[in-house]
Short mmCIF file of C-alpha atoms and ligand atoms in Angstrom, two decimals:
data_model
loop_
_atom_site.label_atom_id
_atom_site.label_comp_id
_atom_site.label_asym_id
_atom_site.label_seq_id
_atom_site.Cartn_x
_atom_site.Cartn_y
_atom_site.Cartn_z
CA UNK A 174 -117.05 143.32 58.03
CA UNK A 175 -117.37 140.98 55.50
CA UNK A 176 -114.12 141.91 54.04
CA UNK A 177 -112.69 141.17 56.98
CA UNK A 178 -114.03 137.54 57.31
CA UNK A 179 -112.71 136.81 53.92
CA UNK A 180 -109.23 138.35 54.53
CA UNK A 181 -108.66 135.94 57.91
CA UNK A 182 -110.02 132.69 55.42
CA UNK A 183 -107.10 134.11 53.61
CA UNK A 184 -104.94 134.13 56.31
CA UNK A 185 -105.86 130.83 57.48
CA UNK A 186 -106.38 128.81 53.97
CA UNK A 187 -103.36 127.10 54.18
CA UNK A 188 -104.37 125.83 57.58
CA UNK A 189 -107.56 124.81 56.64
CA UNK A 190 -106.21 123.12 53.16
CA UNK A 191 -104.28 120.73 55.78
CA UNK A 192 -106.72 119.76 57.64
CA UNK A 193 -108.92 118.87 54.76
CA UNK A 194 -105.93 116.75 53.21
CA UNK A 195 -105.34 114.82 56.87
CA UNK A 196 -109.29 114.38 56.73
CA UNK A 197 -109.28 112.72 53.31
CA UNK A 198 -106.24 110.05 53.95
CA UNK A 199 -107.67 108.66 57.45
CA UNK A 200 -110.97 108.43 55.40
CA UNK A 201 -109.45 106.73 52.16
CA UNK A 202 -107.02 104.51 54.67
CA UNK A 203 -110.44 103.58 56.54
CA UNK A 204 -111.81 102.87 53.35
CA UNK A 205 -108.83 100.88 51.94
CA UNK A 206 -108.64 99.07 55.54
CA UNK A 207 -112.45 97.80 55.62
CA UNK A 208 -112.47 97.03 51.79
CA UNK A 209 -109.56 95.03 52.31
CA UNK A 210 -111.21 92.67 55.54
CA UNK A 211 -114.23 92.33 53.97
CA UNK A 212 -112.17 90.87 50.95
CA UNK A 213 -110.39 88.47 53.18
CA UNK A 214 -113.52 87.45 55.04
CA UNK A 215 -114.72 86.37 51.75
CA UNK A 216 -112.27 84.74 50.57
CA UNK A 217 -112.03 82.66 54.14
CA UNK A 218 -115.61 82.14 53.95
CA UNK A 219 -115.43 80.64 50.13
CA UNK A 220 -112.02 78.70 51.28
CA UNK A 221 -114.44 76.85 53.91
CA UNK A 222 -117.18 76.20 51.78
CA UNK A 223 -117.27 72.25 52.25
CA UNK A 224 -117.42 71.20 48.47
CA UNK A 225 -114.66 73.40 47.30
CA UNK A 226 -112.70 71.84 50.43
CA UNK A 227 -113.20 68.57 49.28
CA UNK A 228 -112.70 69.51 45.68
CA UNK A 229 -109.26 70.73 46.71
CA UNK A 230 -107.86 68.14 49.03
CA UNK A 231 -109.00 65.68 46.10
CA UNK A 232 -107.18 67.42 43.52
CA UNK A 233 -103.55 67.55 46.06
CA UNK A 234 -103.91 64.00 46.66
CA UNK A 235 -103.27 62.94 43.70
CA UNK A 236 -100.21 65.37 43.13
CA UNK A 237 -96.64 63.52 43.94
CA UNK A 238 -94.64 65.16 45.98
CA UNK A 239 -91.55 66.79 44.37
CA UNK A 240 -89.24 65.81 47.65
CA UNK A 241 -89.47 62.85 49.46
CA UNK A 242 -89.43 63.89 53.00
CA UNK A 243 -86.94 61.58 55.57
CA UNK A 244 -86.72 62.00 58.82
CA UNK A 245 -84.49 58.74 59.94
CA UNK A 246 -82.22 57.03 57.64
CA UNK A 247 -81.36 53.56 59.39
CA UNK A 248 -79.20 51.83 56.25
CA UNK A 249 -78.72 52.12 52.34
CA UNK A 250 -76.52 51.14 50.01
CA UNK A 251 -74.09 52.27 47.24
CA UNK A 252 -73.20 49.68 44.56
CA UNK A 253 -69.70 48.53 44.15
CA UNK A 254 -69.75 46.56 41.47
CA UNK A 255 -71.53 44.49 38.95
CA UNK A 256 -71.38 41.16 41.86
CA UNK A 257 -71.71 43.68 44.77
CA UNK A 258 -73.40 46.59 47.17
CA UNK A 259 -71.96 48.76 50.16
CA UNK A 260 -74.62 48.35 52.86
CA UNK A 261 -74.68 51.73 55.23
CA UNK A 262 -75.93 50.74 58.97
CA UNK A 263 -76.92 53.39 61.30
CA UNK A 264 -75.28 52.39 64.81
CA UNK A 265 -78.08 52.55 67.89
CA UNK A 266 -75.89 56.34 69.08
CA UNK A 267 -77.31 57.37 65.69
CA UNK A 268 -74.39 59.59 64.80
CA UNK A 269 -72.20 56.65 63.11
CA UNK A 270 -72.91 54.92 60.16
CA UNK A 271 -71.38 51.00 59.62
CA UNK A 272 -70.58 49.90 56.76
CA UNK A 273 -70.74 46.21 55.11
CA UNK A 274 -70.10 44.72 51.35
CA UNK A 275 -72.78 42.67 50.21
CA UNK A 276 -72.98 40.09 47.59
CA UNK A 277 -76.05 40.51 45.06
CA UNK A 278 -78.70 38.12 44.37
CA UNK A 279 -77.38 36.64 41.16
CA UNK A 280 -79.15 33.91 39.59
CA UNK A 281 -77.29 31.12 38.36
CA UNK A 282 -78.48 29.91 35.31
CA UNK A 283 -77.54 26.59 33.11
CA UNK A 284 -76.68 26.78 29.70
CA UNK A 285 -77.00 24.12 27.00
CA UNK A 286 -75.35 24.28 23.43
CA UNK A 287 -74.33 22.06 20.79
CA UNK A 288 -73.01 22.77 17.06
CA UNK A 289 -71.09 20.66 14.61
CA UNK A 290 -67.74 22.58 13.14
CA UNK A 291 -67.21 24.22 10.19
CA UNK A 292 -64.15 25.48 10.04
CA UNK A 293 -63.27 26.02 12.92
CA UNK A 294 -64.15 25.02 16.86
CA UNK A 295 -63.99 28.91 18.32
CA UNK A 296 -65.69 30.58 15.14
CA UNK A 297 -68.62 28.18 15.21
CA UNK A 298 -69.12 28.37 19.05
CA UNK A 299 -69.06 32.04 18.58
CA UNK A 300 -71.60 31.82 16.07
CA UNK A 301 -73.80 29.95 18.73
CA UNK A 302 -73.19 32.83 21.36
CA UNK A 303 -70.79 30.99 23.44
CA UNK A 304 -68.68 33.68 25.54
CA UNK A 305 -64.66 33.54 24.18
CA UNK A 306 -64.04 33.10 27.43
CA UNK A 307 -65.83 29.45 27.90
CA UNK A 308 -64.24 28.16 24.62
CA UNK A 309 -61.00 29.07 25.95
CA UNK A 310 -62.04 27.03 28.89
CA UNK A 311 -63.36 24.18 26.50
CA UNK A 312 -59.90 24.17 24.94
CA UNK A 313 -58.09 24.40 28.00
CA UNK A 314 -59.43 21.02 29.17
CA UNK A 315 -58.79 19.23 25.68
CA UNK A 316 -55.95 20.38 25.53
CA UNK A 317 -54.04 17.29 26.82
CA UNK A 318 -55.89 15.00 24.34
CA UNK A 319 -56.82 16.80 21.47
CA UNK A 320 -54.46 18.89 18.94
CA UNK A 321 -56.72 21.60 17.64
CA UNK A 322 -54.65 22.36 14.57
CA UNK A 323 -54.56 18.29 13.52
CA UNK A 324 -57.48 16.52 15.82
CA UNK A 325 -60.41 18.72 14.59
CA UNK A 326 -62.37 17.47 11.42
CA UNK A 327 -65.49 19.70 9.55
CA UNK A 328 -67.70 17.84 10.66
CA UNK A 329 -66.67 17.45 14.10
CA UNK A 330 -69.22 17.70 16.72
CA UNK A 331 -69.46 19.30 20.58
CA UNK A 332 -72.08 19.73 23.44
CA UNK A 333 -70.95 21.56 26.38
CA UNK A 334 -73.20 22.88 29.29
CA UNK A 335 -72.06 26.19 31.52
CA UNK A 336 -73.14 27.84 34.25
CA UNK A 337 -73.72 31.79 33.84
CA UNK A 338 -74.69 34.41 36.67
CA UNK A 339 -77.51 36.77 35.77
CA UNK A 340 -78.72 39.69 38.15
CA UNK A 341 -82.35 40.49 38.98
CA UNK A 342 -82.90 42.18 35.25
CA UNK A 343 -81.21 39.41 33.65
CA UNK A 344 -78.57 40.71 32.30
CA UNK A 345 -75.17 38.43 32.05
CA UNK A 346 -72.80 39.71 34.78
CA UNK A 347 -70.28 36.63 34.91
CA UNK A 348 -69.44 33.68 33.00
CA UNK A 349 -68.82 30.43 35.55
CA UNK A 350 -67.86 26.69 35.23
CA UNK A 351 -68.08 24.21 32.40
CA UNK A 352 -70.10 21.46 33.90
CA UNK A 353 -70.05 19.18 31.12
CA UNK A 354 -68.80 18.96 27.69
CA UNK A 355 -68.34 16.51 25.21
CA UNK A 356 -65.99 16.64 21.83
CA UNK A 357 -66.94 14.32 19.30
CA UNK A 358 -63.69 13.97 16.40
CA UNK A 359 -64.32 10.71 14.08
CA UNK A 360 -66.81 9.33 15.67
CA UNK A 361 -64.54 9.17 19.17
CA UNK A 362 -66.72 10.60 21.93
CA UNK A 363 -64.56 12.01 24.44
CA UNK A 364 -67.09 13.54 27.40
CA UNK A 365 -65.56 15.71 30.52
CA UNK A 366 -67.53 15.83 33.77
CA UNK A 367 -66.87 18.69 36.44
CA UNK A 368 -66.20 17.24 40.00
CA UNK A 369 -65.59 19.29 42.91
CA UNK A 370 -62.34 17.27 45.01
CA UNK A 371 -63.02 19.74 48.10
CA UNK A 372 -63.31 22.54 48.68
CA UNK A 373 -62.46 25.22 45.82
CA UNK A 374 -61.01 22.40 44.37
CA UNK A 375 -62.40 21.21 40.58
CA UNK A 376 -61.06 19.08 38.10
CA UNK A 377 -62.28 17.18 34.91
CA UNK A 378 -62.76 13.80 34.54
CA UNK A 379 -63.80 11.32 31.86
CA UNK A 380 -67.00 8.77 32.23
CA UNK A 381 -64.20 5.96 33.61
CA UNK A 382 -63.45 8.79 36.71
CA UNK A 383 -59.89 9.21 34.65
CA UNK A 384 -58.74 13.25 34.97
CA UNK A 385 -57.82 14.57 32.03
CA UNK A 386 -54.54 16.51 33.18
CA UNK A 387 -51.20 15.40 32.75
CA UNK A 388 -47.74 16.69 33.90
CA UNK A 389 -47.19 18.58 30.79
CA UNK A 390 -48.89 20.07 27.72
CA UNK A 391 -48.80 18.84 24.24
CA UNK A 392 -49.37 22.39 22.73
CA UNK A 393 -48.92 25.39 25.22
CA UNK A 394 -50.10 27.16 22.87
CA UNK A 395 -54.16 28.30 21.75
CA UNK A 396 -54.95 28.22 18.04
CA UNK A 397 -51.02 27.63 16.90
CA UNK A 398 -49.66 25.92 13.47
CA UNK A 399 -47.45 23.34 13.66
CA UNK A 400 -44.53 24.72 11.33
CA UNK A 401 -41.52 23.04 11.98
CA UNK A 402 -41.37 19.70 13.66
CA UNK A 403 -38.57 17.81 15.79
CA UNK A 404 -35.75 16.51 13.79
CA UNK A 405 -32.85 16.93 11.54
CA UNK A 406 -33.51 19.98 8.97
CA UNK A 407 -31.73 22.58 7.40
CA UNK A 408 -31.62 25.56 9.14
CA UNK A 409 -33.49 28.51 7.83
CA UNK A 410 -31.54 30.99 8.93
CA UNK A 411 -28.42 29.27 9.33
CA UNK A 412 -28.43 27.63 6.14
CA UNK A 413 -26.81 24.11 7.08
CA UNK A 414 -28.52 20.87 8.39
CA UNK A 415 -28.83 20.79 11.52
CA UNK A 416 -30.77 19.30 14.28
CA UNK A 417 -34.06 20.88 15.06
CA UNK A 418 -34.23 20.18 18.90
CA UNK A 419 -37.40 21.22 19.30
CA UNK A 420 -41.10 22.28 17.83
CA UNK A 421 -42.16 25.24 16.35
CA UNK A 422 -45.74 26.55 16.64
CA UNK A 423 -46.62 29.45 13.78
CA UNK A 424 -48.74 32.08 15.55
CA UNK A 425 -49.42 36.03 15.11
CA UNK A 426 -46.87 38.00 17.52
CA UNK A 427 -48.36 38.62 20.72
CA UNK A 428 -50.54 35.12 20.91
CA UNK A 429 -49.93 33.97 24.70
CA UNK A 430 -47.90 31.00 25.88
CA UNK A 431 -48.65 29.02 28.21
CA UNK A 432 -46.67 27.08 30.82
CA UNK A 433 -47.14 23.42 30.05
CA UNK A 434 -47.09 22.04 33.60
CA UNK A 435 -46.64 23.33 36.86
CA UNK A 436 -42.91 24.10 38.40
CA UNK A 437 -40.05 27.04 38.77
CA UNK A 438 -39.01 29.29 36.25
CA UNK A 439 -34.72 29.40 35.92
CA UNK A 440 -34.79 31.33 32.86
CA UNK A 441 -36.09 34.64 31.45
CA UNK A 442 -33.82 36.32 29.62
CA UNK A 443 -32.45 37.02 26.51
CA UNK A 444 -30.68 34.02 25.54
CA UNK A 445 -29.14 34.50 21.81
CA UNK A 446 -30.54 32.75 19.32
CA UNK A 447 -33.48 31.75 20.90
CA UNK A 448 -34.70 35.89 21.93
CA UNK A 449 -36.29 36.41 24.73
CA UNK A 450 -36.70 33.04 26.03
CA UNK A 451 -38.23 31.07 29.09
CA UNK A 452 -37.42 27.59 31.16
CA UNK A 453 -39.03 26.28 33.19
CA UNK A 454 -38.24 22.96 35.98
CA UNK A 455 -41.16 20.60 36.52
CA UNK A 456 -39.76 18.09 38.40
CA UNK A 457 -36.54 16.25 39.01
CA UNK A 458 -36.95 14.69 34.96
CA UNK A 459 -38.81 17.45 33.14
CA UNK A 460 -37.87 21.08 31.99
CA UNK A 461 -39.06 23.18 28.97
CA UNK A 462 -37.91 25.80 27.04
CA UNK A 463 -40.00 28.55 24.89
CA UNK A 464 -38.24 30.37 22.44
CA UNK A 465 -38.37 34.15 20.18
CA UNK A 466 -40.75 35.67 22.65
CA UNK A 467 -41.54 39.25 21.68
CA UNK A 468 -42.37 39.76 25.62
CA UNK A 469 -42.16 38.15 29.01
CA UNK A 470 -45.54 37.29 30.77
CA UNK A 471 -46.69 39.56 34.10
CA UNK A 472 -44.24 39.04 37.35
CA UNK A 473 -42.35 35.88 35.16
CA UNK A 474 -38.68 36.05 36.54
CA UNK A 475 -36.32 33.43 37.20
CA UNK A 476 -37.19 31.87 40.76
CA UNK A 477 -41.21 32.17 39.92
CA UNK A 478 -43.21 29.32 40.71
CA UNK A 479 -45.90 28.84 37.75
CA UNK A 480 -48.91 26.78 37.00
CA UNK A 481 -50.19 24.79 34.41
CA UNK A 482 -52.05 26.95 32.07
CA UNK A 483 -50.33 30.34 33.35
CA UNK A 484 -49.13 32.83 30.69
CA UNK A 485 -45.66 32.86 30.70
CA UNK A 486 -44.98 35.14 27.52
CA UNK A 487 -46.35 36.01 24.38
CA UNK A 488 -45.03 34.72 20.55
CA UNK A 489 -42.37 36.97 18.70
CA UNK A 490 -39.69 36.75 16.56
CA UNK A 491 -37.10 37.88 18.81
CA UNK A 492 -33.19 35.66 18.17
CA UNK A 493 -32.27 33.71 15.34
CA UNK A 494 -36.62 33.61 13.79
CA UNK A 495 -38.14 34.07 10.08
CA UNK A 496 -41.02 35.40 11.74
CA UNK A 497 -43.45 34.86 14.69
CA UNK A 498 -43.32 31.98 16.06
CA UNK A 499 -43.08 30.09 19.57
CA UNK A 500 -39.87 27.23 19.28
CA UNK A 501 -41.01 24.67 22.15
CA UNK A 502 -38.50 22.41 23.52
CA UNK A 503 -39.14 19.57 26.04
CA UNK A 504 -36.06 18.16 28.14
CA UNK A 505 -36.23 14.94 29.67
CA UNK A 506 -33.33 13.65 32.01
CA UNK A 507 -31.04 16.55 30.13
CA UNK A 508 -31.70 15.09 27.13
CA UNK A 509 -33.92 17.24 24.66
CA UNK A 510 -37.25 14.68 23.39
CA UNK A 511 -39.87 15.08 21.03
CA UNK A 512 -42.91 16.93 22.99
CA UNK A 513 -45.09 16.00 20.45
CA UNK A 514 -44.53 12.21 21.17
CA UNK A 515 -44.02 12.45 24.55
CA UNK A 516 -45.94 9.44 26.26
CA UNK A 517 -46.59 11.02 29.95
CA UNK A 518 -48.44 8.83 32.44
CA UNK A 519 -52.22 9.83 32.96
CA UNK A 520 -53.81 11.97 35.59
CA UNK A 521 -55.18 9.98 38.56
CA UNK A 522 -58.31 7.91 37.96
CA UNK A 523 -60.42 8.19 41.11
CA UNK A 524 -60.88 5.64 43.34
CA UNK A 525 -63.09 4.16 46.71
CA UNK A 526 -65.15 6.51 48.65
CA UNK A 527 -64.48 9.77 45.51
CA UNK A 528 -65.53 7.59 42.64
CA UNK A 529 -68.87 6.71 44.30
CA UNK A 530 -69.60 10.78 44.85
CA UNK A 531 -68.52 11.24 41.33
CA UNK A 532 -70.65 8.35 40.11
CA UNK A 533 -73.50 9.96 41.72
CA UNK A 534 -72.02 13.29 40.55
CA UNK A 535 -71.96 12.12 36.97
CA UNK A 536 -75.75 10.88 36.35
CA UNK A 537 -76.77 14.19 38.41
CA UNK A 538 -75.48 16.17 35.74
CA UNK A 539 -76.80 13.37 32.77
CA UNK A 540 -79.75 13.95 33.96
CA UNK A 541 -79.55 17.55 33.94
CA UNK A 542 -78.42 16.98 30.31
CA UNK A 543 -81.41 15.09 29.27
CA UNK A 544 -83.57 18.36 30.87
CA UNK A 545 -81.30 21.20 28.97
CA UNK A 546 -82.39 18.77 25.70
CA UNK A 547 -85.39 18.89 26.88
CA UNK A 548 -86.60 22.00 27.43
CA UNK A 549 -84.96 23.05 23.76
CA UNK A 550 -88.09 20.91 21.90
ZN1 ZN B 676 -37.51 25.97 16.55
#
């Protein structure tokens, strides 16, 4: 009997081992399970324990977020430029964006400087931080007096005041006007006021309300030697006396020149001896000629209308030339004249209504003057 019993546990024991397994995974799953809420409820209940709350939310406060979360853009802006911005404008269907160039907030700033020359006007303006750009301004408006090769002693002294545009970190973003300036060679004090005529219209004019500019230039040249002057000499080249119809400026190749008045250009070509060469029609009694260019200037052609001051083409050696240099000539009636005496009548003194608003103009900016001085001590 018992024999029996044990041989149908034998039977069965594979049936029985199966049941036992199924037993002990619903029991460990039911363990796992209930271990497993009891941990969460624990953690939930230490999560809402007020102090660590507070703890928490005081610790994430002062995090910064990595993002910045926007929702509605309405406008931004790109920048363009150094002077200014692209503005983006959301339109009120909020699908389309318009767009607009702004101008930045530059500051406009007065500067005041004054130096006595050394050698020469440009290196010891430099040495004061004067931008090359304002001396070439500076020696734009002497230019019609003053002969920087011949007029300008050591010694020589200069005060000039100019406007400069800053931006919010003030940093220089654009040189502006000369608002004053005053050369002083041998004791001759020769002062230029800026006065605004209308409207984008400036010139220069001297304490007597006398502008400065005449029809034509002496030099139309910046920081030229006189090498050769007008008159009968022998030709270098050539070899024979001969008549030297013109001047000649010594200058490094590729120093612009200038047109020395306003007009139409009937030349630029190639014309023999004298290279690459320019002329230019002023008026019904002036004309000039510049000689040996190594290059024409940008867009100069014949039929070009030109100002005073515009570069027409830069010095060379091009033609019948020694070396670099530009050969000037200045034609009056047809005949060919001596630029460098040429007696031309003097730009317009101002008169009536303009020479009271430039009388007020002129102590407005002495004034200023005295400040600049000023505020140096
Ligand atoms: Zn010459």
């Amino acid at each position: 009997m018992k024999t029996k019993l044990i041989g149908k546990l034998q039977e069965y024991a594979y049936f029985i081992w199966l049941i036992l397994l199924i037993f002990i995974a619903v029991f460990v799953t039911y363990f796992y399970d209930t271990n497993k809420k009891n941990q969460i409820y624990l953690l939930e209940k230490s999560f809402n324990n007020v102090y660590l709350k507070k703890s928490i939310n005081s610790l994430t406060s002062k995090l910064k977020p990595r993002y910045a979360e926007i929702n509605r853009i309405i406008k931004f802006k790109i920048e363009i430029d150094k002077k200014k911005d692209l503005e983006f404008l959301r339109k009120s269907n909020l699908t389309k964006f318009s767009t607009k160039i702004i101008e930045k907030n530059l500051t406009r700033v007065l500067i005041f400087k004054e130096g006595i020359i050394e050698n020469s006007l440009y290196n010891t303006a430099i040495k004061l931080g004067i931008k090359p750009n304002t001396i070439i301004e500076f020696a734009r408006l002497y230019g019609f007096q003053v002969d920087f090769q011949r007029d300008i002693w050591k010694g020589d002294s200069f005060q000039i005041i100019y406007e400069q545009f800053e931006n919010e970190d003030g940093s220089l973003i654009e040189n502006g006007d000369i608002i004053f300036s005053n050369l002083n060679t041998q004791g001759n004090d020769l002062n230029l006021y800026k006065f605004e005529l209308g409207k984008n219209e400036i010139d220069y004019f001297d304490e007597n309300g006398k502008s400065m500019k005449k029809t034509l230039m002496k030099t139309p040249i910046n920081g030229a030697r006189l090498s050769s002057p007008f008159g009968k000499r022998k030709h270098p080249i050539l070899g024979f006396t001969k008549m030297h119809a013109g001047t000649d400026f010594a200058a490094p190749t590729g120093t612009p020149i200038m047109a020395s008045g306003d007009g139409v250009v009937t030349r630029a070509q190639w014309c023999g001896g004298g290279g690459n060469c320019v002329k230019i029609k002023h008026n019904s009694v002036y004309q000039t000629v510049y000689a040996h260019m190594s290059k024409f200037g940008r867009g100069i052609k014949k039929g070009v209308r030109v100002k005073q001051g515009q570069i027409i083409g830069y010095v060379g050696s091009t033609g019948l030339s020694t070396g670099p240099h530009l050969h000037y000539e200045v034609i009056e009636n047809g005949r060919k004249i001596n630029s460098q005496k040429l007696k031309l009548p003097s730009g317009k003194t101002l008169k009536g209504k303009e020479r009271n608003k430039f009388e007020v103009n002129k102590i407005k900016i002495d004034v200023l003057k005295s400040e600049l001085i000023a505020s140096l001590n």
